[in-house]
Coordinates of C-alpha atoms in Angstrom, one line a residue:
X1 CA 104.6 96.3 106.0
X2 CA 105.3 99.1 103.3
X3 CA 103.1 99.3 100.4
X4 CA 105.1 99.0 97.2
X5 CA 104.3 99.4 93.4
X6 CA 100.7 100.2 94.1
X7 CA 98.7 98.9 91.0
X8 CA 95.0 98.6 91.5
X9 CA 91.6 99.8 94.0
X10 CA 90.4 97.1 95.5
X11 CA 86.8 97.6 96.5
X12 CA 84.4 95.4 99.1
X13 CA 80.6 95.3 99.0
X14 CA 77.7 95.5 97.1
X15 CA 76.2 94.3 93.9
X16 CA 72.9 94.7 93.1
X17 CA 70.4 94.3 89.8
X18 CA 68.4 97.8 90.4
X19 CA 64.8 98.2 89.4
X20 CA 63.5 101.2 89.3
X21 CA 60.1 102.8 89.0
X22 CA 59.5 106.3 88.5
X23 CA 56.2 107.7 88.4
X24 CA 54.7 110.2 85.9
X25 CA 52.1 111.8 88.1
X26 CA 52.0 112.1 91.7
X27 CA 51.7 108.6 93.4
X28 CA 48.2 107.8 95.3
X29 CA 48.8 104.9 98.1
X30 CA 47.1 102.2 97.3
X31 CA 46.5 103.0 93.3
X32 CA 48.2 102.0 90.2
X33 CA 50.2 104.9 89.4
X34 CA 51.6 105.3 85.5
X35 CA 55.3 105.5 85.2
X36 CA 58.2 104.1 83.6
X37 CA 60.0 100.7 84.9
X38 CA 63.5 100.2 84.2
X39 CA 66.5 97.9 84.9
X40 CA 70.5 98.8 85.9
X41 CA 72.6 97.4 87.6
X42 CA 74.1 98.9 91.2
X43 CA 75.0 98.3 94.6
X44 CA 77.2 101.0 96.0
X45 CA 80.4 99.3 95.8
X46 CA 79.8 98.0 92.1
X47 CA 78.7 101.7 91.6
X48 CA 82.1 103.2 93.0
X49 CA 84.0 100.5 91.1
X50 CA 82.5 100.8 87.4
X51 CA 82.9 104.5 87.7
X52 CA 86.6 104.4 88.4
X53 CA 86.9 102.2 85.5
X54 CA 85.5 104.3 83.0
X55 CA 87.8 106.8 84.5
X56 CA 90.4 104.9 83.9
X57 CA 91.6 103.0 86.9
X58 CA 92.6 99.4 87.4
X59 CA 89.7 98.1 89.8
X60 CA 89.0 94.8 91.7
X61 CA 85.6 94.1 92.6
X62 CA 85.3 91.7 95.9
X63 CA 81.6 90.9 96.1
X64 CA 79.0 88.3 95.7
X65 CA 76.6 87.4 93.3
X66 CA 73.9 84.2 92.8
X67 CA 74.4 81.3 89.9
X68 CA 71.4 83.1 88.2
X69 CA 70.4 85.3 85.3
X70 CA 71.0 88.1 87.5
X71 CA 74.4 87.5 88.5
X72 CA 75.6 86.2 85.5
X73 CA 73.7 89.6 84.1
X74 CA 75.9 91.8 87.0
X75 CA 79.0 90.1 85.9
X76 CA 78.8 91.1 82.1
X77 CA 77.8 94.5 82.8
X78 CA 80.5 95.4 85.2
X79 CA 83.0 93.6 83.5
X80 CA 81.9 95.8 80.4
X81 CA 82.7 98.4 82.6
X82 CA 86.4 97.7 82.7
X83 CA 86.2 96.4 86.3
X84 CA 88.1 92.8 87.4
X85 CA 85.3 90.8 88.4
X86 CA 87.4 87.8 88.4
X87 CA 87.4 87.4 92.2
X88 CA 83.4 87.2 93.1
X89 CA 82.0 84.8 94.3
X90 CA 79.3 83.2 92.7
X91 CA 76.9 81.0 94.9
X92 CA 74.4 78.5 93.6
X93 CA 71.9 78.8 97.0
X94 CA 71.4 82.4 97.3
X95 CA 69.7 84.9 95.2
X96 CA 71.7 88.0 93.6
X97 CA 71.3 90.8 95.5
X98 CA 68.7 92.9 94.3
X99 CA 67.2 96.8 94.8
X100 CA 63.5 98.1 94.5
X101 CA 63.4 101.9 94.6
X102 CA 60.2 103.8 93.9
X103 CA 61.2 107.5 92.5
X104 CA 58.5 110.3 92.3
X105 CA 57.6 112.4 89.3
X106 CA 60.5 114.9 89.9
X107 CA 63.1 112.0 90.2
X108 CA 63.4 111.8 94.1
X109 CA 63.4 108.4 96.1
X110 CA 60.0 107.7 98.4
X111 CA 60.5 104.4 99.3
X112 CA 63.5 101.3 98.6
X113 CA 63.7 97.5 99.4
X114 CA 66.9 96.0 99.3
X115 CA 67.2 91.8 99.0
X116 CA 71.2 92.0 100.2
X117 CA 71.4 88.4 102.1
X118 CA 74.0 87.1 99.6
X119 CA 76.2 89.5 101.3
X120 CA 76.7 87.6 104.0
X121 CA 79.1 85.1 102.1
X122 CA 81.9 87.9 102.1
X123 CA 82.9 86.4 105.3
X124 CA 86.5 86.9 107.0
X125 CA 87.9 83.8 105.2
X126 CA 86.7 85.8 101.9
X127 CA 89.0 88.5 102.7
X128 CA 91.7 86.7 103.7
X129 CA 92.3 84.2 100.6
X130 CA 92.4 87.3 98.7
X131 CA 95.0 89.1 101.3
X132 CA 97.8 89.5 98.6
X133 CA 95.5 91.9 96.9
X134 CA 96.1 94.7 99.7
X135 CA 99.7 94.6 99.3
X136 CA 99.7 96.2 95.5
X137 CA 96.3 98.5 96.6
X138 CA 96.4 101.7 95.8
X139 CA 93.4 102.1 98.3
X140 CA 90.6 100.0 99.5
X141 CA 87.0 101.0 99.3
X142 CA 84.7 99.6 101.5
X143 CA 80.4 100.0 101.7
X144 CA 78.8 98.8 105.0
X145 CA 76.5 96.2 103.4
X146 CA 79.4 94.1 104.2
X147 CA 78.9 92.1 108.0
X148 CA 80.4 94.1 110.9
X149 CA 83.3 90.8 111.3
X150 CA 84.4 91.4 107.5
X151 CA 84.5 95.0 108.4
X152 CA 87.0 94.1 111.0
X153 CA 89.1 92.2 108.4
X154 CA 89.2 94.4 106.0
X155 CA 90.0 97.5 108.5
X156 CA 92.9 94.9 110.1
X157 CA 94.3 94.0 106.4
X158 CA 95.0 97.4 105.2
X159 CA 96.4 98.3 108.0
X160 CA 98.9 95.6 107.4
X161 CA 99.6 96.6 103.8
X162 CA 99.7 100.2 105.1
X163 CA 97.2 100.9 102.7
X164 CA 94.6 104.3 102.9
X165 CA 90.7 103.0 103.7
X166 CA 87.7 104.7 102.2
X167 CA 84.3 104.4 103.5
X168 CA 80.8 105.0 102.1
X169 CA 78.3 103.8 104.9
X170 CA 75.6 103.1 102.2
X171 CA 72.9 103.6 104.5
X172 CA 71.5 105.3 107.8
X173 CA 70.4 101.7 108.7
X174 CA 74.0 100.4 108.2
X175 CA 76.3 103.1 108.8
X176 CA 76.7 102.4 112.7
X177 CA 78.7 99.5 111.7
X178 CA 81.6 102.3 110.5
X179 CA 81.1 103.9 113.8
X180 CA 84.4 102.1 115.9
X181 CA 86.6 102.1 112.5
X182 CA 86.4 106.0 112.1
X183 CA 90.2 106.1 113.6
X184 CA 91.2 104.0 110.3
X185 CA 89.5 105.7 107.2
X186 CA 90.9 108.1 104.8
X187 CA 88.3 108.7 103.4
X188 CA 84.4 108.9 104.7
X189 CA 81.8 109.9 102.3
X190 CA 77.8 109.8 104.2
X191 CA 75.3 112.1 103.6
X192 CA 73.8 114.4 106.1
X193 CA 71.5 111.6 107.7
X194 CA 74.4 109.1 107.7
X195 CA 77.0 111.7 109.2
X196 CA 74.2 112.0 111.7
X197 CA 74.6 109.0 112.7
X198 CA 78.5 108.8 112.9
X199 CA 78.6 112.0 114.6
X200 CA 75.5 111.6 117.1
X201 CA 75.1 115.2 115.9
X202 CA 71.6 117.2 114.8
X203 CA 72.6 118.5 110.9
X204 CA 70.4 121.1 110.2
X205 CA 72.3 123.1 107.5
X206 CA 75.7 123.9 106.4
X207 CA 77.3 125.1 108.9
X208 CA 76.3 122.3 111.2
X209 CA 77.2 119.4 108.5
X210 CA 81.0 121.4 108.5
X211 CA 81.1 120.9 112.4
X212 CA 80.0 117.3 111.5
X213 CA 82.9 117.1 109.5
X214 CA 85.6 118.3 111.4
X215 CA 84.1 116.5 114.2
X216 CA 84.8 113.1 112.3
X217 CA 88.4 114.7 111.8
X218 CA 88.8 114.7 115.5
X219 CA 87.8 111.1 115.7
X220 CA 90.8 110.6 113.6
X221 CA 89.3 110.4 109.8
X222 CA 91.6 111.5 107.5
X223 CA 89.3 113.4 105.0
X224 CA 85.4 113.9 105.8
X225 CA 83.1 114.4 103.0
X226 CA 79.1 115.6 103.7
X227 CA 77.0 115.6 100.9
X228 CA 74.2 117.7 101.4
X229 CA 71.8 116.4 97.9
X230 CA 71.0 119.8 96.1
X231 CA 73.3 122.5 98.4
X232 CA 76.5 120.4 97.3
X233 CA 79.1 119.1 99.8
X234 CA 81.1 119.7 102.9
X235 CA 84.7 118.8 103.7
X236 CA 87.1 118.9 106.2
X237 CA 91.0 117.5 106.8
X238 CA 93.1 118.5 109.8
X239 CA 94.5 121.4 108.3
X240 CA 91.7 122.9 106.0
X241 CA 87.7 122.3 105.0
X242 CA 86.1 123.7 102.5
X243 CA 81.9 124.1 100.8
X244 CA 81.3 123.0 96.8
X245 CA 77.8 123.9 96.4
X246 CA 75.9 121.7 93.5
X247 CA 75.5 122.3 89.6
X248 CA 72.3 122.9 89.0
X249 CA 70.7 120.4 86.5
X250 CA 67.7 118.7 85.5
X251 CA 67.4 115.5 87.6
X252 CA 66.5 112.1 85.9
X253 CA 67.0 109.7 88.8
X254 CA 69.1 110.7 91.9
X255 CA 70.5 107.0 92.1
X256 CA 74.1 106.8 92.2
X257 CA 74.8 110.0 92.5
X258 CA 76.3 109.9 95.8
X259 CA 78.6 106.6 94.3
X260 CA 79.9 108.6 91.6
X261 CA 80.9 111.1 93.4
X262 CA 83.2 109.2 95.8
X263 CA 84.3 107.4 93.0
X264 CA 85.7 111.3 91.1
X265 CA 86.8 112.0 95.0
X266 CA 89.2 109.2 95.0
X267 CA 90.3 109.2 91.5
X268 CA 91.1 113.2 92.2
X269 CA 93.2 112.5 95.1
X270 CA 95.1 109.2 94.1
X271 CA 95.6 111.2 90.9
X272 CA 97.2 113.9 93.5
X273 CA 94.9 116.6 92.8
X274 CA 94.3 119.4 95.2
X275 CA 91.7 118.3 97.5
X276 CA 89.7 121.6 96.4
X277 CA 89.6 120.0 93.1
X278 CA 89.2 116.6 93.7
X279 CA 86.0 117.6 95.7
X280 CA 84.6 119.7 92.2
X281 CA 85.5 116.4 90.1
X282 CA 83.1 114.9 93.1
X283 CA 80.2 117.2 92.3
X284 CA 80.7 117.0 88.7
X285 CA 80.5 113.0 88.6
X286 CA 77.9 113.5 90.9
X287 CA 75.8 115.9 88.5
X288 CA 76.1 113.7 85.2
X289 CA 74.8 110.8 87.3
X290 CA 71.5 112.7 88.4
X291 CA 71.4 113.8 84.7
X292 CA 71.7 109.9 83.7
X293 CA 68.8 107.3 83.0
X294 CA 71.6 104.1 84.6
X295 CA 72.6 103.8 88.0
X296 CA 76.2 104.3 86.3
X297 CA 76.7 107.1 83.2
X298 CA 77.9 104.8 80.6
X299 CA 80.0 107.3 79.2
X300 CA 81.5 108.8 81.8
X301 CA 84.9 110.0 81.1
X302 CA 87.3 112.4 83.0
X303 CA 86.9 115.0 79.8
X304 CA 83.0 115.3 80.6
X305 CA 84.1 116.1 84.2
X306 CA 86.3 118.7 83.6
X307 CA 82.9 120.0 80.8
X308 CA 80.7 121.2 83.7
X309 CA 83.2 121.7 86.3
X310 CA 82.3 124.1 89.0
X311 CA 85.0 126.6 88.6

C-alpha cells in the first residue's frame, strides 16, 4: 500500500516522570551527599515526540501511562508540548513509568533505575486498533522499551503503509531487541555502547564508530547515526558518511540529549534537508538540551537551532 497525504509522526514507547539528583560535591558511597533534586518528565519516546512538537510537527504519542498523579501529570505536560496524547492508554493497576538517575557534580550520569513495567500494555492489539494511523505517517519512531512482539508489529505495519521506520534502542540492556529489524529502519540513532551491541563490534574511537556505521548500512539500515557524547556524531548512508564533532558548552544535565537530537535528525530530513545539515540541526538540539535544567528545552525552537549551528 502507497502512503498518501502524509500528515503526522507517529511515535511508540516510553513515558516516564524523571527524577533527578545531581550532586554538588563528589558523591561518597554510602553517605548523604548535598545536591539538588528535581522533577521532569521523559522517556525517550515522549522525549523525541515533545521535541518535534515545539519544532513544529504534528505528533502522535502511542504510549502508556498509570490512572495516578503521575500520569495524569505526563499527560498535561506533553500535551503542553503540542503532542496528541489522545491515544495513550491509561491503566488503573500499574504505576506510571518512572526514572531515577543520579548525575555527578559535572552533570554526568553514575547510576539510573528505570520502573518501565507499564510498558508492557503496548501489546500487538495496541498497535493494531490504532493501524489507520500508519497510513497518513509521515514516519514512525520507535524506542526499544517497547516488548520484542510489539516490535514485530510495528516493523510489520509500516511496512504495509510503506512508511520510513526510525529507531532509537534506548539502552545497551534493550537494544538487542532492534538487532533482527535492522533490514527495516531508516533511521538508527544508538550511541557508541548501543552500536556496540548492534554491530557486535569493539568502538574505540572515531574511526571505528564510522566502520560501525557503514557496517549497519550493509545490514540494510538506511541512515546510521553514532553519537559519540562530547566528540559529536558519526553517520553513514549507502552513498556518503560524514563526522559533526560537538559544540562545546557548559553541561547542566546530559539527559535527553541523545532524544533531542534524533528528534532535530528527523525533522531535518522530513523537512528534506541535506543529510549534512540535518545531522548539525542534530548536534545543535543536542547541545541546548545538555545546556537545559528539563529533560526537554521548553523553548526549543528551530530559530535557536540554526543560533549555535556548527557551521
Amino acid at each position: 500500500m502507497v502512503n498518501r497525504n502524509p500528515q503526522h509522526i507517529l511515535i511508540f514507547g516510553a513515558a516516564t516522570v524523571d527524577i533527578k539528583g545531581r550532586a554538588a560535591s563528589r558523591l561518597v558511597p554510602g553517605s548523604s551527599t548535598p545536591g539538588q533534586i528535581s522533577l521532569s518528565y521523559g522517556g525517550v519516546a515522549r522525549n523525541i515526540a515533545e521535541n518535534l512538537a515545539r519544532l513544529g510537527e504534528p505528533t502522535i504519542l502511542l504510549s502508556a501511562v498509570g490512572r495516578d498523579p503521575f500520569g495524569a501529570q505526563i499527560l498535561e505536560h506533553t500535551a503542553q508540548g503540542g503532542v496528541d496524547v489522545s491515544r495513550v492508554l491509561i491503566s488503573p493497576n500499574h504505576h506510571s513509568a518512572t526514572f531515577l538517575r543520579i548525575l555527578d557534580e559535572k552533570g554526568a550520569p553514575l547510576l539510573s533505575l528505570d520502573e518501565m513495567g507499564i510498558i508492557q500494555l503496548l501489546t500487538p492489539d495496541y498497535v493494531a486498533k490504532h493501524r489507520e494511523l500508519f497510513d497518513k505517517a509521515k514516519m514512525v519512531v520507535i524506542d526499544a522499551n517497547l516488548p520484542p512482539p510489539t516490535i514485530r508489529a510495528i516493523v510489520f505495519a509500516a511496512r504495509r503503509a510503506n512508511v520510513p521506520l526510525c529507531a532509537d534502542p534506548a539502552s545497551v540492556a534493550l537494544a538487542p531487541k532492534l538487532r533482527r529489524y535492522l533490514a527495516n529502519f531508516a533511521i538508527v540513532r544508538p550511541n557508541v555502547h548501543e552500536a556496540e551491541v548492534l554491530t557486535g563490534m569493539s568502538i574505540g574511537g572515531r574511526g571505528e564508530a564510522m566502520q560501525a556505521a557503514q557496517y549497519l548500512v550493509s545490514r540494510g539500515v538506511g541512515i546510521a547515526i553514532i553519537t559519540l557524547a562530547e566528540e559529536g556524531l558519526c553517520y553513514a548512508t549507502s552513498t556518503e558518511s560524514g563526522y559533526i564533532p560537538a559544540i562545546k558548552c557548559e553541561v547542566i544535565d546530559y539527559t535527553g540529549a541523545g532524544d533531542a537530537l534524533t528528534a532535530a535528525v528527523v525533522y531535518g530530513l522530513l523537512n528534506e534537508m541535506p543529510i549534512d545539515e540535518a545531522m548539525r540541526l542534530g548536534v545543535s538540539a543536542a547541545t541546548l538540551t545538555l545546556k537545559c535544567h528539563d529533560t526537554v528545552c521548553p523553548d526549543l525552537s528551530l530559530e535557536r537551532l540554526y543560533d549555535q549551528l556548527v557551521i
